[in-house]
Amino acid sequence: MTAPEDGPAPPAGPTGPTGPTGPTEVGFHHSAGLPAVLTEAGCALLVSTYQAGQVVAIGVAGEELVFSFRRFDHAMGMALGPDRLAVAGKSQVWELRDHSEIAAAMQPEGRHDRCWLPRSSSVTGSIQSHEIAWGRAPSGEPDLWVVNTRFSCLVGLDERYSFVPRWRPPFISRLAPQDRCHLNGLAMRDGLPAYVTVMARTDEPGGWRQDRNDSGTVLDVATGEPVTTGLAMPHSPRWYDGGLLVLNSGMGRLERVDVATGRREVVAVLPGYARGLAIHGGLAFVGLSKIRETAIFGGAPIAAYHDRLKCGVGVIDLATGATVATLEFANAVEEIFDVQVVPGARCPTFGDTAGDGDDVWVLPHQGDPA
């Protein structure tokens, strides 16, 4: 992936992750056309990074990118609904409500048009939640699906339990906290889970770690059968416009899958470990991560180019495979997990540029003071 011809913009420094000595200035570069791409697409972005423990809202104001940060311990998958945002963390799933009615009052006044504030969380314990997605319960209420990687299954949440098992691959013989196949990605179709990604079809505790560079598989949830296999550490399957897309992460590729034959074609090659995929208006927003030399990622095919890999977001035109815009974090953030598009938003916020939002209160209407 290369930047568009207009070239990268100068680095900027929003206040981001907070360390022992206070907020860290996050440097970034972006192709000069990125603000226009977001404006023309009529959307903003949400990006999660478990390594820095942040969810980042990225919007445009005055033709410049604007960042808003919110801390979550080990932020992983995100699910955006019409009036709420769910964020999977280390041992709980947070639910934030949309308070767009107060967004314009956030500092600086008049800049923001969406605002999410935390309202509740469900304690799951350390289940290694990965992707999450909103579906629809029979009652019509929003229904959250969670990829429970540690127990190799899809689950729901209930206030009485840590989680409620709903589906597991047919080759997983029993529920056990052993991360047997590294189930990590979830594609929804018509409000229900349709496809998942696993790094290997194994029933052994941690068995996926033995051979993960060509054992990755997309499974059909309805049948439990493989749709396509031979991927390197796949993530983020997505059903879009009547077809299936998936990130062949270890190869740094966005691929299109023929669900009838299992054949795949490369849509785009990206300069990073590809993980996190959102699609809007014919554009694919792909999360990119650098690879640390660890036992998990060190053997991935793309690790051979680890000194050239980027952390950020690549914007791909699905019709041509061309990169139309890029965002690269220069410091503080090295790994992206999820990317979500916020349709119809211009400049979202979490209510506090310090990244915790603890000084924002929302109360019911109290009427005129006595």
GROMACS .gro file of C-alpha atoms in nm, residues 14-338:
model
  325
   14PRO     CA    1  -0.321   1.489   1.980
   15THR     CA    2  -0.318   1.404   2.348
   16GLY     CA    3  -0.363   1.031   2.376
   17PRO     CA    4  -0.275   0.739   2.604
   18THR     CA    5  -0.190   0.830   2.960
   19GLY     CA    6   0.129   0.687   3.107
   20PRO     CA    7   0.299   0.715   3.447
   21THR     CA    8   0.410   1.071   3.371
   22GLY     CA    9   0.080   1.190   3.223
   23PRO     CA   10  -0.076   1.204   2.875
   24THR     CA   11   0.139   1.096   2.583
   25GLU     CA   12   0.146   1.304   2.267
   26VAL     CA   13   0.052   1.077   1.979
   27GLY     CA   14   0.231   1.155   1.655
   28PHE     CA   15   0.071   1.061   1.326
   29HIS     CA   16   0.099   1.107   0.953
   30HIS     CA   17  -0.185   1.088   0.705
   31SER     CA   18  -0.225   1.126   0.333
   32ALA     CA   19  -0.340   1.480   0.261
   33GLY     CA   20  -0.664   1.351   0.110
   34LEU     CA   21  -0.783   1.154   0.414
   35PRO     CA   22  -1.002   1.431   0.563
   36ALA     CA   23  -1.173   1.477   0.227
   37VAL     CA   24  -1.225   1.100   0.191
   38LEU     CA   25  -1.402   1.086   0.528
   39THR     CA   26  -1.607   1.397   0.450
   40GLU     CA   27  -1.714   1.270   0.109
   41ALA     CA   28  -1.797   0.927   0.252
   42GLY     CA   29  -2.003   1.097   0.525
   43CYS     CA   30  -1.847   0.904   0.810
   44ALA     CA   31  -1.604   0.906   1.101
   45LEU     CA   32  -1.397   0.617   1.241
   46LEU     CA   33  -1.351   0.431   1.567
   47VAL     CA   34  -1.024   0.243   1.622
   48SER     CA   35  -0.937   0.017   1.917
   49THR     CA   36  -0.586  -0.065   2.034
   50TYR     CA   37  -0.543  -0.319   2.312
   51GLN     CA   38  -0.170  -0.250   2.342
   52ALA     CA   39  -0.231   0.117   2.433
   53GLY     CA   40  -0.565   0.045   2.602
   54GLN     CA   41  -0.760   0.301   2.401
   55VAL     CA   42  -1.056   0.351   2.173
   56VAL     CA   43  -0.992   0.642   1.938
   57ALA     CA   44  -1.262   0.841   1.759
   58ILE     CA   45  -1.133   0.999   1.439
   59GLY     CA   46  -1.329   1.277   1.270
   60VAL     CA   47  -1.285   1.593   1.069
   61ALA     CA   48  -1.322   1.958   1.174
   62GLY     CA   49  -1.205   2.251   0.965
   63GLU     CA   50  -1.065   2.006   0.705
   64GLU     CA   51  -0.829   1.860   0.967
   65LEU     CA   52  -0.834   1.526   1.148
   66VAL     CA   53  -0.954   1.541   1.509
   67PHE     CA   54  -0.889   1.263   1.762
   68SER     CA   55  -1.076   1.177   2.083
   69PHE     CA   56  -0.944   0.906   2.318
   70ARG     CA   57  -1.111   0.692   2.582
   71ARG     CA   58  -0.926   0.443   2.804
   72PHE     CA   59  -1.039   0.080   2.825
   73ASP     CA   60  -0.828  -0.196   2.972
   74HIS     CA   61  -0.717  -0.409   2.677
   75ALA     CA   62  -0.967  -0.260   2.428
   76MET     CA   63  -1.054  -0.519   2.163
   77GLY     CA   64  -1.372  -0.562   1.958
   78MET     CA   65  -1.629  -0.286   1.918
   79ALA     CA   66  -1.994  -0.300   1.814
   80LEU     CA   67  -2.172   0.016   1.705
   81GLY     CA   68  -2.551   0.035   1.721
   82PRO     CA   69  -2.792   0.320   1.645
   83ASP     CA   70  -2.783   0.452   2.002
   84ARG     CA   71  -2.500   0.265   2.171
   85LEU     CA   72  -2.143   0.143   2.145
   86ALA     CA   73  -2.010  -0.177   2.305
   87VAL     CA   74  -1.639  -0.226   2.373
   88ALA     CA   75  -1.484  -0.558   2.475
   89GLY     CA   76  -1.211  -0.528   2.737
   90LYS     CA   77  -0.987  -0.755   2.938
   91SER     CA   78  -1.252  -0.890   3.174
   92GLN     CA   79  -1.569  -0.700   3.091
   93VAL     CA   80  -1.775  -0.563   2.806
   94TRP     CA   81  -1.856  -0.194   2.832
   95GLU     CA   82  -2.170  -0.030   2.697
   96LEU     CA   83  -2.163   0.338   2.607
   97ARG     CA   84  -2.474   0.535   2.514
   98ASP     CA   85  -2.495   0.793   2.239
   99HIS     CA   86  -2.551   1.138   2.390
  100SER     CA   87  -2.535   1.337   2.070
  101GLU     CA   88  -2.770   1.592   2.223
  102ILE     CA   89  -2.480   1.725   2.430
  103ALA     CA   90  -2.202   1.674   2.173
  104ALA     CA   91  -2.198   2.035   2.054
  105ALA     CA   92  -2.146   2.153   2.414
  106MET     CA   93  -1.823   1.953   2.451
  107GLN     CA   94  -1.509   2.162   2.433
  108PRO     CA   95  -1.435   2.327   2.204
  109GLU     CA   96  -1.801   2.416   2.164
  110GLY     CA   97  -1.960   2.347   1.828
  111ARG     CA   98  -1.692   2.105   1.703
  112HIS     CA   99  -1.847   1.766   1.782
  113ASP     CA  100  -2.165   1.602   1.655
  114ARG     CA  101  -2.157   1.262   1.832
  115CYS     CA  102  -2.072   1.175   2.192
  116TRP     CA  103  -2.057   0.836   2.365
  117LEU     CA  104  -2.044   0.803   2.744
  118PRO     CA  105  -2.009   0.478   2.946
  119ARG     CA  106  -2.326   0.366   3.120
  120SER     CA  107  -2.275   0.004   3.222
  121SER     CA  108  -2.051  -0.300   3.191
  122SER     CA  109  -2.089  -0.676   3.205
  123VAL     CA  110  -1.819  -0.862   3.393
  124THR     CA  111  -1.719  -1.171   3.195
  125GLY     CA  112  -1.388  -1.254   3.355
  126SER     CA  113  -1.084  -1.303   3.134
  127ILE     CA  114  -1.238  -1.478   2.834
  128GLN     CA  115  -1.012  -1.309   2.575
  129SER     CA  116  -1.305  -1.139   2.401
  130HIS     CA  117  -1.217  -1.059   2.042
  131GLU     CA  118  -1.474  -0.931   1.791
  132ILE     CA  119  -1.825  -0.843   1.903
  133ALA     CA  120  -2.135  -0.754   1.702
  134TRP     CA  121  -2.491  -0.637   1.756
  135GLY     CA  122  -2.769  -0.863   1.636
  136ARG     CA  123  -3.140  -0.856   1.706
  137ALA     CA  124  -3.318  -1.064   1.969
  138PRO     CA  125  -3.666  -1.212   1.896
  139SER     CA  126  -3.807  -0.934   2.116
  140GLY     CA  127  -3.660  -0.678   1.881
  141GLU     CA  128  -3.408  -0.558   2.139
  142PRO     CA  129  -3.038  -0.523   2.048
  143ASP     CA  130  -2.856  -0.848   2.112
  144LEU     CA  131  -2.479  -0.857   2.154
  145TRP     CA  132  -2.275  -1.148   2.021
  146VAL     CA  133  -1.925  -1.193   2.166
  147VAL     CA  134  -1.638  -1.400   2.031
  148ASN     CA  135  -1.515  -1.584   2.340
  149THR     CA  136  -1.168  -1.684   2.225
  150ARG     CA  137  -1.058  -1.848   2.548
  151PHE     CA  138  -1.354  -2.090   2.542
  152SER     CA  139  -1.357  -2.128   2.159
  153CYS     CA  140  -1.720  -2.025   2.116
  154LEU     CA  141  -1.971  -1.750   2.047
  155VAL     CA  142  -2.158  -1.624   2.352
  156GLY     CA  143  -2.422  -1.383   2.472
  157LEU     CA  144  -2.429  -1.182   2.791
  158ASP     CA  145  -2.662  -1.217   3.088
  159GLU     CA  146  -2.651  -1.030   3.418
  160ARG     CA  147  -2.673  -1.362   3.606
  161TYR     CA  148  -2.375  -1.529   3.440
  162SER     CA  149  -2.023  -1.464   3.315
  163PHE     CA  150  -2.148  -1.549   2.965
  164VAL     CA  151  -2.405  -1.767   2.790
  165PRO     CA  152  -2.260  -2.014   2.533
  166ARG     CA  153  -2.451  -2.005   2.203
  167TRP     CA  154  -2.237  -2.175   1.937
  168ARG     CA  155  -1.905  -2.349   1.900
  169PRO     CA  156  -1.728  -2.514   1.606
  170PRO     CA  157  -1.823  -2.881   1.568
  171PHE     CA  158  -1.462  -2.991   1.616
  172ILE     CA  159  -1.451  -2.831   1.966
  173SER     CA  160  -1.554  -3.119   2.191
  174ARG     CA  161  -1.628  -2.922   2.508
  175LEU     CA  162  -1.617  -2.582   2.669
  176ALA     CA  163  -1.283  -2.524   2.838
  177PRO     CA  164  -1.071  -2.211   2.896
  178GLN     CA  165  -0.795  -2.339   2.667
  179ASP     CA  166  -0.808  -2.127   2.345
  180ARG     CA  167  -0.804  -2.439   2.132
  181CYS     CA  168  -0.858  -2.291   1.782
  182HIS     CA  169  -0.819  -1.915   1.837
  183LEU     CA  170  -1.167  -1.825   1.722
  184ASN     CA  171  -1.137  -1.449   1.668
  185GLY     CA  172  -1.354  -1.295   1.395
  186LEU     CA  173  -1.728  -1.272   1.333
  187ALA     CA  174  -1.933  -1.175   1.026
  188MET     CA  175  -2.302  -1.096   1.074
  189ARG     CA  176  -2.567  -1.141   0.807
  190ASP     CA  177  -2.930  -1.036   0.851
  191GLY     CA  178  -2.876  -0.983   1.223
  192LEU     CA  179  -2.727  -1.327   1.294
  193PRO     CA  180  -2.375  -1.474   1.299
  194ALA     CA  181  -2.292  -1.611   0.954
  195TYR     CA  182  -1.915  -1.672   0.940
  196VAL     CA  183  -1.626  -1.691   1.185
  197THR     CA  184  -1.250  -1.711   1.152
  198VAL     CA  185  -1.026  -1.955   1.337
  199MET     CA  186  -0.649  -1.988   1.316
  200ALA     CA  187  -0.667  -2.369   1.304
  201ARG     CA  188  -0.926  -2.645   1.329
  202THR     CA  189  -0.788  -2.808   1.639
  203ASP     CA  190  -0.940  -2.943   1.961
  204GLU     CA  191  -0.612  -2.942   2.153
  205PRO     CA  192  -0.543  -2.679   2.421
  206GLY     CA  193  -0.353  -2.403   2.242
  207GLY     CA  194  -0.328  -2.632   1.940
  208TRP     CA  195  -0.358  -2.347   1.690
  209ARG     CA  196  -0.008  -2.227   1.787
  210GLN     CA  197   0.161  -2.531   1.632
  211ASP     CA  198   0.093  -2.448   1.267
  212ARG     CA  199  -0.080  -2.116   1.207
  213ASN     CA  200   0.060  -1.991   0.876
  214ASP     CA  201  -0.158  -2.200   0.645
  215SER     CA  202  -0.422  -2.348   0.876
  216GLY     CA  203  -0.649  -2.043   0.910
  217THR     CA  204  -1.010  -2.111   0.816
  218VAL     CA  205  -1.339  -1.933   0.762
  219LEU     CA  206  -1.628  -2.141   0.900
  220ASP     CA  207  -1.995  -2.127   0.805
  221VAL     CA  208  -2.183  -2.086   1.135
  222ALA     CA  209  -2.500  -2.250   1.002
  223THR     CA  210  -2.325  -2.573   0.902
  224GLY     CA  211  -1.998  -2.561   1.096
  225GLU     CA  212  -1.818  -2.649   0.773
  226PRO     CA  213  -1.515  -2.471   0.626
  227VAL     CA  214  -1.585  -2.209   0.359
  228THR     CA  215  -1.218  -2.153   0.277
  229THR     CA  216  -0.895  -2.259   0.440
  230GLY     CA  217  -0.518  -2.219   0.402
  231LEU     CA  218  -0.509  -1.865   0.539
  232ALA     CA  219  -0.234  -1.721   0.759
  233MET     CA  220  -0.385  -1.605   1.091
  234PRO     CA  221  -0.711  -1.464   0.945
  235HIS     CA  222  -0.931  -1.200   1.109
  236SER     CA  223  -1.235  -0.982   1.050
  237PRO     CA  224  -1.467  -1.165   0.808
  238ARG     CA  225  -1.735  -0.929   0.673
  239TRP     CA  226  -2.045  -0.987   0.464
  240TYR     CA  227  -2.088  -0.692   0.229
  241ASP     CA  228  -2.290  -0.635  -0.087
  242GLY     CA  229  -2.375  -1.002  -0.126
  243GLY     CA  230  -2.020  -1.129  -0.080
  244LEU     CA  231  -1.765  -1.224   0.183
  245LEU     CA  232  -1.442  -1.040   0.257
  246VAL     CA  233  -1.172  -1.150   0.501
  247LEU     CA  234  -0.831  -1.030   0.617
  248ASN     CA  235  -0.552  -1.279   0.552
  249SER     CA  236  -0.366  -1.109   0.834
  250GLY     CA  237  -0.036  -1.293   0.832
  251MET     CA  238   0.002  -1.212   0.463
  252GLY     CA  239  -0.111  -0.851   0.498
  253ARG     CA  240  -0.395  -0.900   0.249
  254LEU     CA  241  -0.759  -0.809   0.206
  255GLU     CA  242  -0.923  -1.096   0.017
  256ARG     CA  243  -1.260  -1.168  -0.139
  257VAL     CA  244  -1.403  -1.519  -0.087
  258ASP     CA  245  -1.627  -1.712  -0.324
  259VAL     CA  246  -1.845  -1.888  -0.066
  260ALA     CA  247  -1.958  -2.148  -0.321
  261THR     CA  248  -1.610  -2.268  -0.415
  262GLY     CA  249  -1.383  -2.141  -0.137
  263ARG     CA  250  -1.160  -1.967  -0.388
  264ARG     CA  251  -1.009  -1.634  -0.283
  265GLU     CA  252  -0.885  -1.335  -0.477
  266VAL     CA  253  -0.658  -1.064  -0.342
  267VAL     CA  254  -0.827  -0.724  -0.329
  268ALA     CA  255  -0.531  -0.535  -0.180
  269VAL     CA  256  -0.192  -0.592  -0.021
  270LEU     CA  257  -0.118  -0.379   0.285
  271PRO     CA  258   0.200  -0.282   0.473
  272GLY     CA  259   0.097  -0.424   0.809
  273TYR     CA  260  -0.058  -0.710   0.998
  274ALA     CA  261  -0.416  -0.658   0.875
  275ARG     CA  262  -0.674  -0.679   1.153
  276GLY     CA  263  -0.995  -0.480   1.191
  277LEU     CA  264  -1.217  -0.419   0.889
  278ALA     CA  265  -1.508  -0.180   0.834
  279ILE     CA  266  -1.682  -0.119   0.502
  280HIS     CA  267  -1.882   0.184   0.397
  281GLY     CA  268  -1.977   0.327   0.060
  282GLY     CA  269  -1.752   0.097  -0.139
  283LEU     CA  270  -1.452   0.172   0.081
  284ALA     CA  271  -1.275  -0.075   0.310
  285PHE     CA  272  -1.112   0.073   0.621
  286VAL     CA  273  -0.843  -0.175   0.729
  287GLY     CA  274  -0.654  -0.171   1.059
  288LEU     CA  275  -0.278  -0.222   1.030
  289SER     CA  276  -0.038  -0.329   1.304
  290LYS     CA  277   0.334  -0.363   1.344
  291ILE     CA  278   0.456  -0.707   1.447
  292ARG     CA  279   0.654  -0.756   1.761
  293GLU     CA  280   0.897  -1.047   1.751
  294THR     CA  281   0.697  -1.274   1.978
  295ALA     CA  282   0.609  -1.640   1.978
  296ILE     CA  283   0.262  -1.553   1.847
  297PHE     CA  284   0.338  -1.323   1.553
  298GLY     CA  285   0.708  -1.373   1.486
  299GLY     CA  286   0.655  -1.660   1.243
  300ALA     CA  287   0.387  -1.491   1.031
  301PRO     CA  288   0.490  -1.452   0.664
  302ILE     CA  289   0.463  -1.074   0.686
  303ALA     CA  290   0.708  -1.072   0.979
  304ALA     CA  291   0.990  -1.094   0.725
  305TYR     CA  292   0.918  -0.728   0.657
  306HIS     CA  293   0.870  -0.623   1.020
  307ASP     CA  294   1.098  -0.321   0.987
  308ARG     CA  295   0.875  -0.178   0.711
  309LEU     CA  296   0.533  -0.243   0.863
  310LYS     CA  297   0.298   0.039   0.959
  311CYS     CA  298   0.044   0.091   1.236
  312GLY     CA  299  -0.269   0.278   1.135
  313VAL     CA  300  -0.556   0.254   0.888
  314GLY     CA  301  -0.555   0.198   0.513
  315VAL     CA  302  -0.856   0.302   0.303
  316ILE     CA  303  -0.913   0.076   0.001
  317ASP     CA  304  -1.146   0.130  -0.295
  318LEU     CA  305  -1.310  -0.211  -0.322
  319ALA     CA  306  -1.388  -0.166  -0.691
  320THR     CA  307  -1.024  -0.117  -0.791
  321GLY     CA  308  -0.816  -0.235  -0.495
  322ALA     CA  309  -0.642   0.103  -0.492
  323THR     CA  310  -0.537   0.273  -0.169
  324VAL     CA  311  -0.715   0.608  -0.158
  325ALA     CA  312  -0.598   0.730   0.183
  326THR     CA  313  -0.376   0.631   0.476
  327LEU     CA  314  -0.331   0.708   0.844
  328GLU     CA  315  -0.014   0.607   1.028
  329PHE     CA  316   0.055   0.637   1.400
  330ALA     CA  317   0.417   0.741   1.449
  331ASN     CA  318   0.445   0.658   1.819
  332ALA     CA  319   0.255   0.538   2.129
  333VAL     CA  320   0.026   0.309   1.924
  334GLU     CA  321   0.171   0.000   1.754
  335GLU     CA  322  -0.118  -0.245   1.726
  336ILE     CA  323  -0.474  -0.200   1.604
  337PHE     CA  324  -0.743  -0.454   1.680
  338ASP     CA  325  -1.073  -0.323   1.545
   0.00000   0.00000   0.00000
